[in-house]
Coordinates of C-alpha atoms and ligand atoms in Angstrom, one line a residue:
M13 CA -18.9 -5.5 -6.4
Q14 CA -18.4 -9.1 -7.5
R15 CA -17.7 -11.5 -4.7
P16 CA -14.7 -13.9 -5.1
N17 CA -15.3 -17.4 -6.2
S18 CA -14.1 -19.9 -3.6
A19 CA -12.7 -22.3 -6.4
P20 CA -11.5 -20.0 -9.2
K21 CA -10.1 -21.6 -12.4
E22 CA -6.4 -21.1 -13.1
A23 CA -5.3 -18.6 -15.8
N24 CA -3.4 -20.1 -18.7
V25 CA -0.6 -17.5 -18.7
P26 CA 2.8 -18.2 -20.2
I27 CA 6.0 -18.6 -18.1
I28 CA 8.7 -16.7 -19.9
D29 CA 12.3 -17.9 -19.7
M30 CA 14.4 -14.8 -19.4
A31 CA 17.6 -16.8 -20.0
A32 CA 16.3 -17.6 -23.5
L33 CA 15.6 -13.9 -24.0
R34 CA 19.2 -13.0 -23.2
N35 CA 20.5 -15.4 -25.8
I36 CA 20.9 -12.7 -28.5
G37 CA 20.4 -13.9 -32.1
S38 CA 19.2 -17.4 -31.1
E39 CA 16.0 -19.1 -32.4
E40 CA 14.8 -19.5 -28.8
R41 CA 15.0 -15.7 -28.4
S42 CA 12.6 -15.2 -31.3
R43 CA 10.3 -17.8 -29.8
V44 CA 10.3 -16.0 -26.4
I45 CA 9.8 -12.6 -28.0
E46 CA 6.7 -14.1 -29.7
E47 CA 5.4 -15.4 -26.4
I48 CA 5.9 -12.0 -24.8
R49 CA 4.1 -10.2 -27.6
E50 CA 1.1 -12.6 -27.5
A51 CA 0.8 -12.5 -23.7
S52 CA 1.0 -8.7 -23.6
C53 CA -1.6 -8.3 -26.3
R54 CA -4.0 -11.0 -25.0
F55 CA -3.8 -10.8 -21.2
G56 CA -1.3 -8.0 -20.4
F57 CA 0.2 -10.5 -18.1
F58 CA 2.9 -13.2 -17.9
Q59 CA 5.3 -14.8 -15.4
V60 CA 9.1 -14.9 -15.6
V61 CA 11.6 -17.4 -14.5
N62 CA 15.4 -17.3 -14.7
H63 CA 14.9 -13.7 -14.1
G64 CA 18.2 -13.0 -12.3
V65 CA 16.8 -11.8 -9.0
S66 CA 18.4 -14.2 -6.6
E67 CA 16.6 -16.4 -4.2
P68 CA 18.0 -14.9 -1.0
V69 CA 17.1 -11.4 -2.2
L70 CA 13.5 -12.6 -2.9
D71 CA 13.2 -14.4 0.5
E72 CA 14.8 -11.6 2.5
A73 CA 12.5 -9.0 1.0
L74 CA 9.5 -11.0 2.0
S75 CA 10.8 -11.7 5.5
V76 CA 11.8 -8.1 6.2
A77 CA 8.4 -7.0 4.9
S78 CA 6.8 -9.4 7.4
K79 CA 8.9 -8.0 10.2
F80 CA 7.8 -4.5 9.3
F81 CA 4.1 -5.4 9.6
D82 CA 4.8 -7.2 12.9
L83 CA 6.0 -3.9 14.5
P84 CA 3.9 -2.3 17.1
T85 CA 1.1 -0.2 15.7
E86 CA 2.5 3.1 17.0
E87 CA 5.7 2.5 15.1
K88 CA 3.9 2.0 11.8
M89 CA 1.5 4.9 12.5
K90 CA 4.4 7.3 12.3
L91 CA 4.3 6.7 8.5
L92 CA 0.5 6.7 8.2
S93 CA -0.7 9.1 5.5
G94 CA -3.6 9.5 3.1
D95 CA -1.6 11.9 1.0
V96 CA -0.9 10.1 -2.3
H97 CA 2.0 12.5 -3.1
K98 CA 4.1 11.4 -0.1
P99 CA 7.2 9.4 -1.2
V100 CA 6.8 7.0 1.8
R101 CA 3.5 6.1 3.3
F102 CA 1.8 3.4 5.3
G103 CA -1.9 2.9 5.0
T104 CA -4.8 0.5 5.5
S105 CA -7.8 -0.2 3.3
L106 CA -10.0 -2.0 5.8
K107 CA -13.4 -0.9 4.7
N108 CA -16.8 -1.8 3.5
D109 CA -18.4 -0.8 0.2
G110 CA -22.1 -0.6 -0.3
D111 CA -22.4 -4.3 -1.2
K112 CA -20.6 -5.4 2.0
V113 CA -17.5 -6.6 0.3
Q114 CA -14.7 -5.9 2.7
F115 CA -11.1 -5.0 1.8
W116 CA -8.4 -6.5 4.0
R117 CA -5.1 -5.0 3.3
V118 CA -2.4 -3.0 5.0
F119 CA 0.4 -1.5 2.8
L120 CA 3.6 0.4 2.8
K121 CA 4.6 2.3 -0.4
H122 CA 7.8 4.0 -1.1
Y123 CA 9.7 5.6 -4.0
S124 CA 12.8 3.6 -4.9
N125 CA 14.7 4.8 -8.0
P126 CA 17.3 6.1 -7.8
L127 CA 17.7 4.4 -4.5
N128 CA 20.0 7.1 -3.0
D129 CA 17.3 9.8 -3.5
W130 CA 14.8 7.9 -1.3
I131 CA 16.2 5.2 0.9
H132 CA 16.9 7.7 3.8
M133 CA 13.2 8.2 4.1
W134 CA 12.3 4.5 4.3
P135 CA 11.4 2.9 7.7
Q136 CA 14.3 2.7 10.1
N137 CA 12.7 -0.3 11.7
P138 CA 13.3 -3.2 11.3
P139 CA 17.0 -2.2 11.2
D140 CA 17.7 -4.3 8.1
Y141 CA 14.6 -3.0 6.2
R142 CA 16.6 -0.6 4.1
E143 CA 19.3 -3.0 3.2
K144 CA 17.0 -5.9 2.3
M145 CA 14.3 -4.0 0.5
G146 CA 16.9 -1.8 -1.2
R147 CA 18.5 -4.9 -2.7
W148 CA 15.2 -6.2 -4.0
S149 CA 14.4 -2.7 -5.4
E150 CA 17.7 -2.5 -7.3
E151 CA 17.6 -6.0 -8.7
V152 CA 14.0 -5.9 -9.8
M153 CA 14.7 -2.4 -11.4
K154 CA 17.3 -4.1 -13.6
L155 CA 14.8 -6.8 -14.6
G156 CA 12.1 -4.2 -15.2
I157 CA 14.3 -2.2 -17.5
E158 CA 15.1 -5.4 -19.4
V159 CA 11.4 -6.4 -19.8
M160 CA 10.3 -2.8 -20.7
T161 CA 13.1 -2.5 -23.3
T162 CA 11.9 -5.8 -24.9
L163 CA 8.3 -4.6 -24.9
I164 CA 9.5 -1.5 -26.7
E165 CA 11.6 -3.5 -29.2
I166 CA 8.5 -5.6 -30.0
L167 CA 6.5 -2.5 -30.7
G168 CA 9.1 -1.3 -33.2
I169 CA 9.4 2.1 -31.7
N170 CA 12.3 4.2 -32.8
P171 CA 14.9 4.0 -30.0
T172 CA 16.2 7.5 -30.7
N173 CA 13.2 9.0 -28.9
N174 CA 15.2 8.6 -25.6
L175 CA 12.4 6.5 -24.1
T176 CA 14.9 4.0 -22.8
Q177 CA 16.7 6.7 -20.9
K178 CA 13.4 8.0 -19.4
I179 CA 12.7 4.4 -18.3
E180 CA 16.1 4.1 -16.6
N181 CA 15.7 7.4 -14.9
G182 CA 12.0 6.8 -14.2
M183 CA 10.0 6.4 -11.1
Q184 CA 9.9 3.1 -9.2
V185 CA 7.2 2.7 -6.5
V186 CA 7.5 -0.3 -4.3
A187 CA 4.2 -1.3 -2.8
V188 CA 4.4 -3.9 0.0
N189 CA 1.0 -5.5 0.7
Y190 CA 0.0 -7.4 3.8
Y191 CA -3.2 -9.5 3.7
P192 CA -4.1 -11.0 7.1
P193 CA -6.1 -14.3 7.2
C194 CA -9.8 -13.6 6.7
P195 CA -12.4 -15.7 8.6
Q196 CA -14.8 -15.5 5.6
P197 CA -12.6 -15.0 2.5
E198 CA -15.6 -15.4 0.2
L199 CA -17.1 -12.2 1.6
A200 CA -14.0 -10.0 1.2
L201 CA -11.2 -9.0 -1.1
G202 CA -7.6 -8.1 -0.4
L203 CA -7.5 -5.5 -3.2
P204 CA -10.5 -4.5 -5.4
P205 CA -10.3 -4.9 -9.2
H206 CA -7.9 -2.3 -10.7
S207 CA -5.3 -1.9 -13.4
D208 CA -1.9 -0.5 -12.5
Y209 CA -1.2 3.1 -13.6
S210 CA 2.5 2.1 -14.3
C211 CA 4.2 1.3 -17.6
L212 CA 4.9 -2.2 -16.1
T213 CA 4.6 -3.9 -12.7
I214 CA 6.6 -6.8 -11.3
L215 CA 5.1 -8.7 -8.3
H216 CA 6.6 -11.1 -5.9
Q217 CA 4.1 -13.0 -3.7
S218 CA 4.4 -15.3 -0.7
S219 CA 1.4 -17.5 -1.7
P220 CA -1.3 -17.6 -4.3
G221 CA -4.0 -14.9 -4.3
L222 CA -3.5 -12.8 -7.4
E223 CA -6.4 -13.0 -9.9
I224 CA -6.6 -11.5 -13.4
M225 CA -9.6 -10.9 -15.5
D226 CA -9.7 -13.1 -18.6
S227 CA -11.2 -10.7 -21.2
E228 CA -12.0 -13.7 -23.5
D229 CA -14.7 -15.2 -21.2
N230 CA -15.0 -12.3 -18.7
T231 CA -14.2 -14.4 -15.6
W232 CA -11.6 -14.0 -12.9
K233 CA -8.8 -16.5 -13.0
L234 CA -6.2 -17.3 -10.4
V235 CA -2.6 -16.9 -11.4
P236 CA -0.9 -20.3 -10.9
F237 CA 1.7 -20.2 -8.1
V238 CA 5.1 -21.1 -9.5
P239 CA 7.8 -21.0 -6.8
G240 CA 10.5 -18.5 -7.6
A241 CA 8.6 -17.0 -10.6
L242 CA 7.8 -13.3 -10.7
Q243 CA 4.5 -11.9 -12.0
V244 CA 4.7 -9.3 -14.7
N245 CA 1.8 -7.1 -15.7
I246 CA 1.4 -4.3 -18.3
G247 CA 0.1 -1.0 -16.8
D248 CA -2.0 1.8 -18.2
H249 CA 0.9 3.8 -19.5
F250 CA 2.1 0.9 -21.7
Q251 CA -1.4 0.5 -23.0
V252 CA -1.3 4.2 -24.0
L253 CA 2.2 4.0 -25.4
S254 CA 1.2 1.0 -27.6
N255 CA -2.0 2.8 -28.7
G256 CA -4.0 -0.1 -27.2
L257 CA -2.0 -3.1 -28.6
Y258 CA -0.9 -4.1 -25.1
K259 CA -3.5 -4.6 -22.4
S260 CA -3.3 -3.1 -19.0
V261 CA -4.7 -6.1 -17.1
L262 CA -7.5 -5.8 -14.7
H263 CA -6.5 -7.7 -11.5
R264 CA -7.4 -8.1 -7.8
A265 CA -6.2 -10.0 -4.7
I266 CA -8.3 -12.6 -3.0
L267 CA -7.9 -13.7 0.6
N268 CA -7.6 -17.0 2.5
N269 CA -8.6 -18.0 6.0
S270 CA -5.4 -19.8 7.1
E271 CA -2.3 -17.6 6.5
T272 CA -1.1 -14.1 6.0
R273 CA -0.2 -13.3 2.4
I274 CA 2.5 -10.8 1.5
S275 CA 3.1 -9.4 -1.9
I276 CA 5.7 -6.9 -3.0
A277 CA 4.9 -5.0 -6.2
S278 CA 7.3 -2.8 -8.0
L279 CA 5.7 -0.3 -10.3
F280 CA 7.8 1.3 -13.0
S281 CA 6.9 4.6 -14.6
L282 CA 8.7 7.4 -16.5
G283 CA 9.6 10.5 -14.5
L284 CA 6.8 12.2 -12.5
D285 CA 6.3 14.9 -15.2
D286 CA 7.2 12.9 -18.3
K287 CA 4.1 12.7 -20.5
V288 CA 3.2 9.3 -22.0
D289 CA 1.5 9.5 -25.4
P290 CA 0.8 6.8 -28.1
A291 CA 4.0 6.2 -30.1
K292 CA 3.9 8.0 -33.4
E293 CA 4.9 4.8 -35.2
L294 CA 1.6 3.2 -34.0
V295 CA -0.7 6.0 -35.1
S296 CA -2.0 6.3 -38.7
A297 CA -5.1 7.3 -40.6
Q298 CA -6.4 3.7 -40.3
N299 CA -5.3 3.5 -36.6
P300 CA -6.0 6.8 -35.0
K301 CA -4.6 8.0 -31.7
R302 CA -6.7 6.4 -29.0
Y303 CA -5.5 8.0 -25.8
R304 CA -4.6 11.5 -24.6
E305 CA -1.1 12.1 -23.0
S306 CA -0.6 12.0 -19.3
S307 CA 2.1 11.8 -16.7
L308 CA 2.6 9.9 -13.4
R309 CA 1.8 13.2 -11.6
D310 CA -1.5 13.4 -13.5
F311 CA -2.3 9.9 -12.2
L312 CA -1.5 10.9 -8.6
N313 CA -3.8 14.0 -8.9
F314 CA -6.5 11.7 -10.3
L315 CA -6.0 9.3 -7.4
A316 CA -6.2 12.0 -4.8
N317 CA -9.6 12.9 -6.1
N318 CA -11.0 9.5 -6.8
D319 CA -11.5 6.9 -4.1
F320 CA -9.5 3.8 -5.1
G321 CA -11.8 0.8 -4.8
S322 CA -15.0 2.6 -5.6
E323 CA -16.5 1.4 -8.8
G324 CA -16.1 4.7 -10.4
K325 CA -13.8 5.4 -13.4
N326 CA -10.3 4.0 -13.8
F327 CA -7.5 6.2 -14.8
I328 CA -7.3 4.6 -18.3
D329 CA -11.0 5.4 -18.9
I330 CA -10.3 9.1 -18.6
L331 CA -7.4 8.9 -21.0
K332 CA -9.5 7.3 -23.8
L333 CA -10.2 9.7 -26.7
K334 CA -13.9 9.9 -27.4
N335 CA -13.8 9.8 -31.2
N336 CA -12.8 6.1 -31.4
Ligands
OGA22 C1 -0.9 -4.0 -6.5 C2 -1.5 -5.3 -6.7 C3 -1.7 -7.6 -6.1 C4 -1.4 -8.5 -5.0 O1 -0.2 -3.8 -5.4 O2 -1.1 -3.1 -7.3 O3 -2.2 -5.5 -7.6 O4 -1.5 -9.8 -5.2 N1 -1.2 -6.3 -5.8 O5 -1.0 -8.1 -3.9
NI23 NI1 -2.1 -3.9 -9.0

């Protein structure tokens, strides 16, 4: 496993103005659409500003997350589970791999859309957890739908295939990550390199630490920290849907030795059993189908049998069709 670089270069990723995107029919909208297309095809990653998730909602989600991780261990252990099919679970990935790179992360994951189906299973402590994290989940869901709809518009996929509806009714997994300070951050990683299984992921972070792989020069680059901006990355299922046009970005989290870092990722998928296949409009004799179909449940079954963080195969690798 590659060790982190103590002084990584910054990634040159665009900052997309969502307000311009909302200005229907304007020239600036066409420009922003072009920026999104380019970033999604080149990196599979961009940041968004003027995104509509208000500052108090962002701040309170981080502070209530922090309060959750500060609870006594016994309280959190009630939610401990290694079963990837559980709708709410707490876990740790403090471990060594063969090359002695350690992973320093504690996490809480829960299903979140529609909120009323799941919120009663979320932690009861801290007492305002459900309210604050619920608000974040709902607001970021709206943003996620908007970004995913735009990404589909860019692909030119026929809107009659009810994909939009499947997205609105789809699964949202909120992953709250807690990375304690690490005395020797150059010997450890918060999260090992991975791509997200989702269609799309939106991340909110308390401090820098997210790195993406720049496939042009094959090096890790730090995502510049822009206060108030949210990070957007394409996941495996949109790489599949776009028949490889969009890239599911390889990313990882690095650590620091001075402060705890918290990130809240919201992963959007279709329903558990909805199959994602390359869009017909993007498959032709010249451009054959590159991936087999799969659902979120297929991914969870894969995850249950494959240790996340080992350098084995990623989910997207098993979806690739052999003939091209
Ligand atoms: C994730 C993830 C990155 C981070 O939760 O899938 O990639 O910076 N998180 O915490
Ligand atoms: Ni991720």
